Amino acid sequence: MILETERLYLRELTQEDFPFLCAILQDEKTMYAYEGAFTVSEVQAWLDRQRDRYQEYGFGLWAVVLKETDEMIGQCGLTMQPWKDRELLEIGYLFRRDCWHHGYATEVARACKRYAFETLQAEEVCSIIRDTNTASQQVALRNGMTPVDQWVKHFRGVDMPHIRYVVRKV
């Protein structure tokens, strides 16, 4: 276990989590900010990328597990993300659609912010969110972040404006 909150715990993703990742990443509505569902090979590449991040950085997106059922309901964690001409420490989160609107994303995003400041000794952390993803923007605001700038990312042949939300260590 990496982190624990009142209702959830976070752990590294394993290959056994592949079907649970598919339930998230292959859902059209869940993946609207990514221009649609992922293929099986894209889900595997996503999982492999997280496991590579654990080796390279010691962190990545982790499995979010509901304590009550021991079921993986999403993913949240820290990643290094490109932003303009540099890489930034980002809190990212993505949950199964039936787990939206329960406060899970805010709960674990706050835990990841504490981890970034206390364990990694980061001076700031951000969330980079597509401009149309208002739900994730609300999570960033509840996590004490404020919007500071914008940039257009290119993914799947689409120009996607993103907003960078930032919180600095107090």
Short mmCIF file of N, CA and C in Angstrom, two decimals:
data_model
loop_
_atom_site.label_atom_id
_atom_site.label_comp_id
_atom_site.label_asym_id
_atom_site.label_seq_id
_atom_site.Cartn_x
_atom_site.Cartn_y
_atom_site.Cartn_z
N MET A 1 0.84 -1.18 0.00
CA MET A 1 0.00 0.00 0.00
C MET A 1 0.89 1.25 0.00
N ILE A 2 0.54 2.20 -0.87
CA ILE A 2 1.31 3.45 -0.97
C ILE A 2 0.71 4.51 -0.06
N LEU A 3 -0.60 4.70 -0.18
CA LEU A 3 -1.33 5.71 0.59
C LEU A 3 -2.63 5.12 1.07
N GLU A 4 -3.16 5.73 2.14
CA GLU A 4 -4.44 5.29 2.67
C GLU A 4 -5.24 6.52 3.07
N THR A 5 -6.54 6.50 2.76
CA THR A 5 -7.46 7.54 3.21
C THR A 5 -8.56 6.85 4.02
N GLU A 6 -9.54 7.60 4.41
CA GLU A 6 -10.62 7.03 5.22
C GLU A 6 -11.31 5.86 4.52
N ARG A 7 -11.60 6.00 3.22
CA ARG A 7 -12.37 4.97 2.51
C ARG A 7 -11.57 4.18 1.49
N LEU A 8 -10.36 4.61 1.19
CA LEU A 8 -9.62 4.08 0.05
C LEU A 8 -8.17 3.80 0.39
N TYR A 9 -7.55 2.96 -0.41
CA TYR A 9 -6.09 2.86 -0.36
C TYR A 9 -5.56 2.81 -1.79
N LEU A 10 -4.31 3.22 -1.94
CA LEU A 10 -3.65 3.24 -3.23
C LEU A 10 -2.48 2.27 -3.20
N ARG A 11 -2.33 1.54 -4.28
CA ARG A 11 -1.23 0.58 -4.42
C ARG A 11 -0.78 0.60 -5.87
N GLU A 12 0.39 0.02 -6.11
CA GLU A 12 0.87 -0.06 -7.49
C GLU A 12 -0.05 -0.95 -8.32
N LEU A 13 -0.21 -0.57 -9.58
CA LEU A 13 -0.95 -1.39 -10.53
C LEU A 13 -0.13 -2.63 -10.87
N THR A 14 -0.80 -3.74 -11.10
CA THR A 14 -0.15 -4.97 -11.55
C THR A 14 -0.85 -5.44 -12.82
N GLN A 15 -0.27 -6.42 -13.47
CA GLN A 15 -0.89 -6.97 -14.67
C GLN A 15 -2.29 -7.53 -14.37
N GLU A 16 -2.50 -8.00 -13.15
CA GLU A 16 -3.81 -8.53 -12.76
C GLU A 16 -4.89 -7.46 -12.76
N ASP A 17 -4.50 -6.19 -12.77
CA ASP A 17 -5.46 -5.09 -12.80
C ASP A 17 -5.95 -4.77 -14.21
N PHE A 18 -5.41 -5.45 -15.21
CA PHE A 18 -5.76 -5.16 -16.60
C PHE A 18 -7.27 -5.12 -16.84
N PRO A 19 -8.06 -6.11 -16.40
CA PRO A 19 -9.51 -6.05 -16.66
C PRO A 19 -10.18 -4.85 -16.00
N PHE A 20 -9.69 -4.44 -14.82
CA PHE A 20 -10.25 -3.29 -14.13
C PHE A 20 -9.90 -2.00 -14.87
N LEU A 21 -8.68 -1.94 -15.41
CA LEU A 21 -8.30 -0.78 -16.24
C LEU A 21 -9.15 -0.73 -17.50
N CYS A 22 -9.41 -1.88 -18.09
CA CYS A 22 -10.26 -1.91 -19.29
C CYS A 22 -11.64 -1.33 -18.99
N ALA A 23 -12.18 -1.65 -17.82
CA ALA A 23 -13.50 -1.15 -17.45
C ALA A 23 -13.52 0.38 -17.40
N ILE A 24 -12.38 0.98 -17.12
CA ILE A 24 -12.29 2.44 -17.07
C ILE A 24 -11.92 3.00 -18.44
N LEU A 25 -10.80 2.52 -18.98
CA LEU A 25 -10.23 3.12 -20.18
C LEU A 25 -10.97 2.75 -21.47
N GLN A 26 -11.84 1.75 -21.41
CA GLN A 26 -12.60 1.37 -22.60
C GLN A 26 -14.05 1.84 -22.54
N ASP A 27 -14.35 2.69 -21.58
CA ASP A 27 -15.69 3.27 -21.46
C ASP A 27 -15.71 4.61 -22.20
N GLU A 28 -16.51 4.71 -23.24
CA GLU A 28 -16.59 5.93 -24.07
C GLU A 28 -16.85 7.18 -23.24
N LYS A 29 -17.82 7.10 -22.34
CA LYS A 29 -18.20 8.29 -21.56
C LYS A 29 -17.11 8.68 -20.55
N THR A 30 -16.49 7.69 -19.94
CA THR A 30 -15.41 7.98 -19.01
C THR A 30 -14.24 8.65 -19.72
N MET A 31 -13.99 8.22 -20.95
CA MET A 31 -12.80 8.68 -21.67
C MET A 31 -13.07 9.85 -22.62
N TYR A 32 -14.12 10.61 -22.38
CA TYR A 32 -14.45 11.73 -23.28
C TYR A 32 -13.32 12.75 -23.38
N ALA A 33 -12.58 12.96 -22.32
CA ALA A 33 -11.50 13.94 -22.36
C ALA A 33 -10.31 13.45 -23.17
N TYR A 34 -10.30 12.15 -23.49
CA TYR A 34 -9.24 11.55 -24.30
C TYR A 34 -9.73 11.24 -25.71
N GLU A 35 -10.87 11.80 -26.09
CA GLU A 35 -11.46 11.57 -27.41
C GLU A 35 -11.87 10.12 -27.63
N GLY A 36 -12.35 9.47 -26.57
CA GLY A 36 -12.92 8.15 -26.73
C GLY A 36 -12.16 7.03 -26.06
N ALA A 37 -12.79 5.88 -26.09
CA ALA A 37 -12.28 4.68 -25.43
C ALA A 37 -10.97 4.21 -26.04
N PHE A 38 -10.17 3.54 -25.21
CA PHE A 38 -8.90 2.97 -25.65
C PHE A 38 -9.11 1.56 -26.20
N THR A 39 -8.23 1.18 -27.07
CA THR A 39 -8.21 -0.20 -27.56
C THR A 39 -7.52 -1.08 -26.50
N VAL A 40 -7.60 -2.37 -26.68
CA VAL A 40 -6.93 -3.30 -25.76
C VAL A 40 -5.43 -3.00 -25.71
N SER A 41 -4.82 -2.76 -26.85
CA SER A 41 -3.37 -2.49 -26.86
C SER A 41 -3.05 -1.14 -26.21
N GLU A 42 -3.92 -0.16 -26.34
CA GLU A 42 -3.70 1.13 -25.67
C GLU A 42 -3.82 0.99 -24.15
N VAL A 43 -4.75 0.15 -23.69
CA VAL A 43 -4.87 -0.09 -22.24
C VAL A 43 -3.59 -0.77 -21.73
N GLN A 44 -3.09 -1.75 -22.46
CA GLN A 44 -1.85 -2.43 -22.04
C GLN A 44 -0.68 -1.45 -22.02
N ALA A 45 -0.59 -0.59 -23.03
CA ALA A 45 0.48 0.41 -23.06
C ALA A 45 0.37 1.36 -21.86
N TRP A 46 -0.85 1.73 -21.49
CA TRP A 46 -1.11 2.60 -20.33
C TRP A 46 -0.59 1.92 -19.05
N LEU A 47 -0.95 0.66 -18.89
CA LEU A 47 -0.52 -0.11 -17.72
C LEU A 47 1.01 -0.23 -17.70
N ASP A 48 1.59 -0.56 -18.82
CA ASP A 48 3.06 -0.69 -18.91
C ASP A 48 3.74 0.64 -18.57
N ARG A 49 3.17 1.75 -19.04
CA ARG A 49 3.75 3.07 -18.77
C ARG A 49 3.75 3.36 -17.27
N GLN A 50 2.67 2.99 -16.57
CA GLN A 50 2.64 3.23 -15.12
C GLN A 50 3.71 2.40 -14.42
N ARG A 51 3.83 1.15 -14.82
CA ARG A 51 4.82 0.27 -14.18
C ARG A 51 6.24 0.75 -14.47
N ASP A 52 6.47 1.29 -15.67
CA ASP A 52 7.78 1.88 -15.98
C ASP A 52 8.03 3.11 -15.11
N ARG A 53 6.99 3.89 -14.87
CA ARG A 53 7.14 5.08 -14.02
C ARG A 53 7.52 4.69 -12.60
N TYR A 54 6.95 3.62 -12.08
CA TYR A 54 7.32 3.18 -10.73
C TYR A 54 8.82 2.92 -10.66
N GLN A 55 9.36 2.30 -11.71
CA GLN A 55 10.79 1.99 -11.75
C GLN A 55 11.64 3.25 -11.89
N GLU A 56 11.21 4.15 -12.77
CA GLU A 56 12.00 5.35 -13.05
C GLU A 56 11.91 6.40 -11.95
N TYR A 57 10.70 6.67 -11.46
CA TYR A 57 10.49 7.78 -10.52
C TYR A 57 10.15 7.34 -9.10
N GLY A 58 9.66 6.10 -8.97
CA GLY A 58 9.19 5.67 -7.66
C GLY A 58 7.72 5.99 -7.44
N PHE A 59 7.08 6.53 -8.45
CA PHE A 59 5.66 6.84 -8.38
C PHE A 59 5.06 6.81 -9.78
N GLY A 60 3.77 6.89 -9.85
CA GLY A 60 3.00 6.89 -11.10
C GLY A 60 1.54 6.91 -10.74
N LEU A 61 0.68 6.55 -11.66
CA LEU A 61 -0.74 6.40 -11.31
C LEU A 61 -0.88 5.07 -10.58
N TRP A 62 -1.55 5.10 -9.45
CA TRP A 62 -1.74 3.92 -8.62
C TRP A 62 -3.19 3.44 -8.71
N ALA A 63 -3.40 2.18 -8.39
CA ALA A 63 -4.76 1.65 -8.30
C ALA A 63 -5.42 2.25 -7.06
N VAL A 64 -6.66 2.72 -7.23
CA VAL A 64 -7.46 3.19 -6.10
C VAL A 64 -8.42 2.06 -5.74
N VAL A 65 -8.32 1.61 -4.50
CA VAL A 65 -9.10 0.45 -4.06
C VAL A 65 -10.04 0.87 -2.93
N LEU A 66 -11.29 0.51 -3.07
CA LEU A 66 -12.31 0.78 -2.06
C LEU A 66 -12.11 -0.21 -0.91
N LYS A 67 -11.81 0.29 0.29
CA LYS A 67 -11.53 -0.57 1.44
C LYS A 67 -12.69 -1.52 1.72
N GLU A 68 -13.89 -1.00 1.63
CA GLU A 68 -15.09 -1.77 1.99
C GLU A 68 -15.24 -3.06 1.19
N THR A 69 -14.83 -3.03 -0.10
CA THR A 69 -15.02 -4.19 -0.97
C THR A 69 -13.71 -4.77 -1.50
N ASP A 70 -12.59 -4.07 -1.27
CA ASP A 70 -11.28 -4.43 -1.81
C ASP A 70 -11.30 -4.45 -3.35
N GLU A 71 -12.11 -3.61 -3.94
CA GLU A 71 -12.30 -3.54 -5.39
C GLU A 71 -11.60 -2.30 -5.95
N MET A 72 -10.88 -2.46 -7.06
CA MET A 72 -10.26 -1.33 -7.73
C MET A 72 -11.35 -0.52 -8.44
N ILE A 73 -11.45 0.76 -8.08
CA ILE A 73 -12.50 1.62 -8.65
C ILE A 73 -11.95 2.75 -9.52
N GLY A 74 -10.63 2.89 -9.54
CA GLY A 74 -10.04 3.96 -10.33
C GLY A 74 -8.53 3.97 -10.20
N GLN A 75 -7.97 5.08 -10.62
CA GLN A 75 -6.54 5.28 -10.47
C GLN A 75 -6.27 6.74 -10.17
N CYS A 76 -5.26 6.96 -9.38
CA CYS A 76 -4.85 8.31 -9.01
C CYS A 76 -3.38 8.22 -8.63
N GLY A 77 -2.68 9.29 -8.84
CA GLY A 77 -1.28 9.30 -8.45
C GLY A 77 -0.55 10.49 -9.01
N LEU A 78 0.76 10.35 -9.02
CA LEU A 78 1.66 11.41 -9.45
C LEU A 78 2.43 10.95 -10.68
N THR A 79 2.54 11.82 -11.65
CA THR A 79 3.32 11.54 -12.85
C THR A 79 4.08 12.79 -13.25
N MET A 80 5.13 12.58 -14.01
CA MET A 80 5.83 13.70 -14.63
C MET A 80 5.19 13.91 -16.00
N GLN A 81 4.69 15.12 -16.24
CA GLN A 81 3.96 15.41 -17.47
C GLN A 81 4.62 16.56 -18.23
N PRO A 82 4.68 16.45 -19.55
CA PRO A 82 5.20 17.57 -20.33
C PRO A 82 4.24 18.75 -20.29
N TRP A 83 4.80 19.93 -20.13
CA TRP A 83 4.03 21.18 -20.18
C TRP A 83 4.91 22.23 -20.81
N LYS A 84 4.53 22.62 -22.02
CA LYS A 84 5.31 23.58 -22.80
C LYS A 84 6.74 23.05 -22.95
N ASP A 85 7.72 23.68 -22.33
CA ASP A 85 9.12 23.27 -22.54
C ASP A 85 9.74 22.58 -21.33
N ARG A 86 8.90 22.03 -20.44
CA ARG A 86 9.44 21.39 -19.24
C ARG A 86 8.55 20.24 -18.80
N GLU A 87 9.00 19.50 -17.80
CA GLU A 87 8.21 18.44 -17.20
C GLU A 87 7.81 18.86 -15.80
N LEU A 88 6.55 18.60 -15.46
CA LEU A 88 6.01 19.01 -14.17
C LEU A 88 5.42 17.83 -13.42
N LEU A 89 5.45 17.91 -12.10
CA LEU A 89 4.83 16.90 -11.26
C LEU A 89 3.33 17.14 -11.24
N GLU A 90 2.58 16.11 -11.65
CA GLU A 90 1.13 16.26 -11.77
C GLU A 90 0.39 15.21 -10.96
N ILE A 91 -0.74 15.63 -10.39
CA ILE A 91 -1.70 14.71 -9.78
C ILE A 91 -2.74 14.41 -10.85
N GLY A 92 -2.90 13.13 -11.16
CA GLY A 92 -3.90 12.71 -12.12
C GLY A 92 -4.87 11.73 -11.48
N TYR A 93 -6.09 11.67 -12.01
CA TYR A 93 -7.11 10.79 -11.46
C TYR A 93 -8.10 10.41 -12.55
N LEU A 94 -8.57 9.18 -12.46
CA LEU A 94 -9.52 8.65 -13.44
C LEU A 94 -10.26 7.50 -12.77
N PHE A 95 -11.59 7.58 -12.77
CA PHE A 95 -12.40 6.61 -12.04
C PHE A 95 -13.45 5.98 -12.94
N ARG A 96 -13.86 4.78 -12.55
CA ARG A 96 -14.99 4.13 -13.20
C ARG A 96 -16.20 5.05 -13.06
N ARG A 97 -17.00 5.10 -14.12
CA ARG A 97 -18.12 6.03 -14.16
C ARG A 97 -19.11 5.82 -13.01
N ASP A 98 -19.34 4.58 -12.60
CA ASP A 98 -20.29 4.34 -11.51
C ASP A 98 -19.74 4.79 -10.16
N CYS A 99 -18.49 5.24 -10.13
CA CYS A 99 -17.87 5.73 -8.90
C CYS A 99 -17.71 7.25 -8.90
N TRP A 100 -18.25 7.91 -9.91
CA TRP A 100 -18.22 9.37 -9.95
C TRP A 100 -19.20 9.93 -8.91
N HIS A 101 -18.93 11.13 -8.46
CA HIS A 101 -19.82 11.89 -7.56
C HIS A 101 -19.95 11.26 -6.17
N HIS A 102 -18.87 10.60 -5.73
CA HIS A 102 -18.83 10.06 -4.37
C HIS A 102 -17.70 10.71 -3.56
N GLY A 103 -16.99 11.66 -4.17
CA GLY A 103 -15.89 12.33 -3.48
C GLY A 103 -14.58 11.55 -3.47
N TYR A 104 -14.52 10.42 -4.18
CA TYR A 104 -13.31 9.60 -4.18
C TYR A 104 -12.12 10.34 -4.80
N ALA A 105 -12.36 11.00 -5.92
CA ALA A 105 -11.25 11.68 -6.61
C ALA A 105 -10.65 12.76 -5.72
N THR A 106 -11.49 13.56 -5.08
CA THR A 106 -10.98 14.61 -4.20
C THR A 106 -10.23 14.00 -3.02
N GLU A 107 -10.76 12.93 -2.46
CA GLU A 107 -10.14 12.27 -1.30
C GLU A 107 -8.72 11.79 -1.62
N VAL A 108 -8.56 11.11 -2.74
CA VAL A 108 -7.22 10.60 -3.05
C VAL A 108 -6.31 11.67 -3.66
N ALA A 109 -6.88 12.64 -4.36
CA ALA A 109 -6.06 13.74 -4.90
C ALA A 109 -5.43 14.52 -3.75
N ARG A 110 -6.17 14.73 -2.69
CA ARG A 110 -5.61 15.42 -1.52
C ARG A 110 -4.50 14.60 -0.88
N ALA A 111 -4.69 13.30 -0.81
CA ALA A 111 -3.65 12.42 -0.26
C ALA A 111 -2.40 12.46 -1.14
N CYS A 112 -2.58 12.50 -2.45
CA CYS A 112 -1.43 12.59 -3.36
C CYS A 112 -0.71 13.93 -3.23
N LYS A 113 -1.46 14.99 -2.98
CA LYS A 113 -0.84 16.30 -2.75
C LYS A 113 0.03 16.25 -1.50
N ARG A 114 -0.48 15.67 -0.43
CA ARG A 114 0.32 15.53 0.80
C ARG A 114 1.57 14.69 0.53
N TYR A 115 1.42 13.61 -0.21
CA TYR A 115 2.56 12.75 -0.55
C TYR A 115 3.61 13.55 -1.34
N ALA A 116 3.16 14.34 -2.30
CA ALA A 116 4.10 15.14 -3.10
C ALA A 116 4.89 16.10 -2.22
N PHE A 117 4.21 16.76 -1.28
CA PHE A 117 4.88 17.75 -0.44
C PHE A 117 5.69 17.11 0.68
N GLU A 118 5.14 16.09 1.33
CA GLU A 118 5.79 15.52 2.50
C GLU A 118 6.83 14.45 2.16
N THR A 119 6.52 13.59 1.21
CA THR A 119 7.43 12.49 0.89
C THR A 119 8.42 12.87 -0.20
N LEU A 120 7.91 13.48 -1.26
CA LEU A 120 8.79 13.86 -2.39
C LEU A 120 9.43 15.22 -2.20
N GLN A 121 9.01 15.97 -1.19
CA GLN A 121 9.53 17.31 -0.91
C GLN A 121 9.37 18.26 -2.10
N ALA A 122 8.30 18.09 -2.86
CA ALA A 122 8.02 18.97 -3.99
C ALA A 122 7.62 20.36 -3.48
N GLU A 123 7.96 21.37 -4.23
CA GLU A 123 7.57 22.74 -3.88
C GLU A 123 6.21 23.11 -4.46
N GLU A 124 5.84 22.43 -5.57
CA GLU A 124 4.52 22.64 -6.15
C GLU A 124 4.10 21.39 -6.90
N VAL A 125 2.80 21.26 -7.08
CA VAL A 125 2.24 20.16 -7.84
C VAL A 125 1.06 20.72 -8.63
N CYS A 126 0.79 20.11 -9.76
CA CYS A 126 -0.28 20.63 -10.61
C CYS A 126 -1.21 19.51 -11.05
N SER A 127 -2.32 19.90 -11.65
CA SER A 127 -3.19 18.99 -12.39
C SER A 127 -3.43 19.66 -13.74
N ILE A 128 -3.18 18.92 -14.80
CA ILE A 128 -3.32 19.42 -16.17
C ILE A 128 -4.61 18.82 -16.72
N ILE A 129 -5.59 19.69 -17.00
CA ILE A 129 -6.94 19.22 -17.27
C ILE A 129 -7.48 19.84 -18.55
N ARG A 130 -8.06 19.00 -19.38
CA ARG A 130 -8.69 19.49 -20.62
C ARG A 130 -9.75 20.53 -20.28
N ASP A 131 -9.83 21.56 -21.10
CA ASP A 131 -10.74 22.67 -20.81
C ASP A 131 -12.21 22.27 -20.75
N THR A 132 -12.58 21.16 -21.35
CA THR A 132 -13.97 20.71 -21.34
C THR A 132 -14.28 19.78 -20.16
N ASN A 133 -13.28 19.42 -19.38
CA ASN A 133 -13.45 18.46 -18.29
C ASN A 133 -13.74 19.20 -16.97
N THR A 134 -14.95 19.70 -16.85
CA THR A 134 -15.30 20.52 -15.69
C THR A 134 -15.30 19.72 -14.39
N ALA A 135 -15.64 18.44 -14.42
CA ALA A 135 -15.63 17.63 -13.20
C ALA A 135 -14.22 17.55 -12.62
N SER A 136 -13.23 17.28 -13.45
CA SER A 136 -11.85 17.22 -12.97
C SER A 136 -11.35 18.59 -12.53
N GLN A 137 -11.82 19.64 -13.19
CA GLN A 137 -11.45 20.99 -12.76
C GLN A 137 -11.97 21.27 -11.36
N GLN A 138 -13.17 20.79 -11.06
CA GLN A 138 -13.74 20.97 -9.72
C GLN A 138 -12.93 20.21 -8.67
N VAL A 139 -12.45 19.03 -9.01
CA VAL A 139 -11.60 18.28 -8.09
C VAL A 139 -10.32 19.07 -7.81
N ALA A 140 -9.71 19.63 -8.85
CA ALA A 140 -8.49 20.43 -8.66
C ALA A 140 -8.76 21.62 -7.74
N LEU A 141 -9.88 22.29 -7.92
CA LEU A 141 -10.22 23.43 -7.06
C LEU A 141 -10.42 22.98 -5.61
N ARG A 142 -11.10 21.85 -5.41
CA ARG A 142 -11.30 21.32 -4.06
C ARG A 142 -9.98 20.87 -3.43
N ASN A 143 -8.98 20.61 -4.28
CA ASN A 143 -7.65 20.21 -3.81
C ASN A 143 -6.76 21.43 -3.55
N GLY A 144 -7.36 22.61 -3.56
CA GLY A 144 -6.62 23.84 -3.24
C GLY A 144 -5.83 24.42 -4.39
N MET A 145 -6.08 23.94 -5.61
CA MET A 145 -5.35 24.41 -6.78
C MET A 145 -6.06 25.60 -7.43
N THR A 146 -5.26 26.40 -8.12
CA THR A 146 -5.83 27.50 -8.90
C THR A 146 -5.31 27.42 -10.33
N PRO A 147 -6.13 27.83 -11.29
CA PRO A 147 -5.68 27.81 -12.69
C PRO A 147 -4.63 28.90 -12.91
N VAL A 148 -3.54 28.53 -13.61
CA VAL A 148 -2.47 29.51 -13.83
C VAL A 148 -2.14 29.76 -15.29
N ASP A 149 -2.32 28.76 -16.15
CA ASP A 149 -2.06 28.99 -17.57
C ASP A 149 -2.70 27.91 -18.42
N GLN A 150 -2.61 28.09 -19.75
CA GLN A 150 -3.23 27.15 -20.68
C GLN A 150 -2.22 26.79 -21.77
N TRP A 151 -2.48 25.65 -22.39
CA TRP A 151 -1.64 25.17 -23.48
C TRP A 151 -2.46 24.17 -24.28
N VAL A 152 -2.19 24.08 -25.56
CA VAL A 152 -2.91 23.13 -26.41
C VAL A 152 -2.05 21.88 -26.58
N LYS A 153 -2.61 20.75 -26.16
CA LYS A 153 -1.96 19.45 -26.36
C LYS A 153 -2.57 18.81 -27.60
N HIS A 154 -1.81 17.95 -28.24
CA HIS A 154 -2.27 17.25 -29.44
C HIS A 154 -2.31 15.76 -29.12
N PHE A 155 -3.50 15.15 -29.28
CA PHE A 155 -3.68 13.73 -28.98
C PHE A 155 -4.73 13.17 -29.92
N ARG A 156 -4.40 12.05 -30.52
CA ARG A 156 -5.32 11.39 -31.45
C ARG A 156 -5.75 12.32 -32.58
N GLY A 157 -4.83 13.17 -33.01
CA GLY A 157 -5.10 14.07 -34.12
C GLY A 157 -5.99 15.24 -33.78
N VAL A 158 -6.19 15.51 -32.48
CA VAL A 158 -7.09 16.58 -32.05
C VAL A 158 -6.30 17.60 -31.23
N ASP A 159 -6.56 18.87 -31.48
CA ASP A 159 -6.02 19.94 -30.64
C ASP A 159 -6.90 20.05 -29.40
N MET A 160 -6.29 19.88 -28.24
CA MET A 160 -7.04 19.87 -26.98
C MET A 160 -6.49 20.93 -26.03
N PRO A 161 -7.20 22.05 -25.87
CA PRO A 161 -6.76 23.04 -24.89
C PRO A 161 -6.81 22.45 -23.48
N HIS A 162 -5.76 22.67 -22.72
CA HIS A 162 -5.65 22.20 -21.34
C HIS A 162 -5.35 23.39 -20.43
N ILE A 163 -5.83 23.28 -19.21
CA ILE A 163 -5.58 24.30 -18.18
C ILE A 163 -4.71 23.65 -17.11
N ARG A 164 -3.70 24.37 -16.67
CA ARG A 164 -2.83 23.88 -15.59
C ARG A 164 -3.27 24.52 -14.28
N TYR A 165 -3.67 23.67 -13.35
CA TYR A 165 -4.03 24.07 -11.99
C TYR A 165 -2.84 23.78 -11.10
N VAL A 166 -2.50 24.69 -10.20
CA VAL A 166 -1.29 24.57 -9.39
C VAL A 166 -1.58 24.87 -7.93
N VAL A 167 -0.88 24.14 -7.06
CA VAL A 167 -0.84 24.48 -5.63
C VAL A 167 0.62 24.40 -5.21
N ARG A 168 1.02 25.37 -4.41
CA ARG A 168 2.39 25.40 -3.90
C ARG A 168 2.41 24.95 -2.45
N LYS A 169 3.55 24.40 -2.06
CA LYS A 169 3.75 23.97 -0.67
C LYS A 169 3.68 25.19 0.23
N VAL A 170 2.98 25.06 1.33
CA VAL A 170 2.83 26.19 2.27
C VAL A 170 3.98 26.18 3.24
#
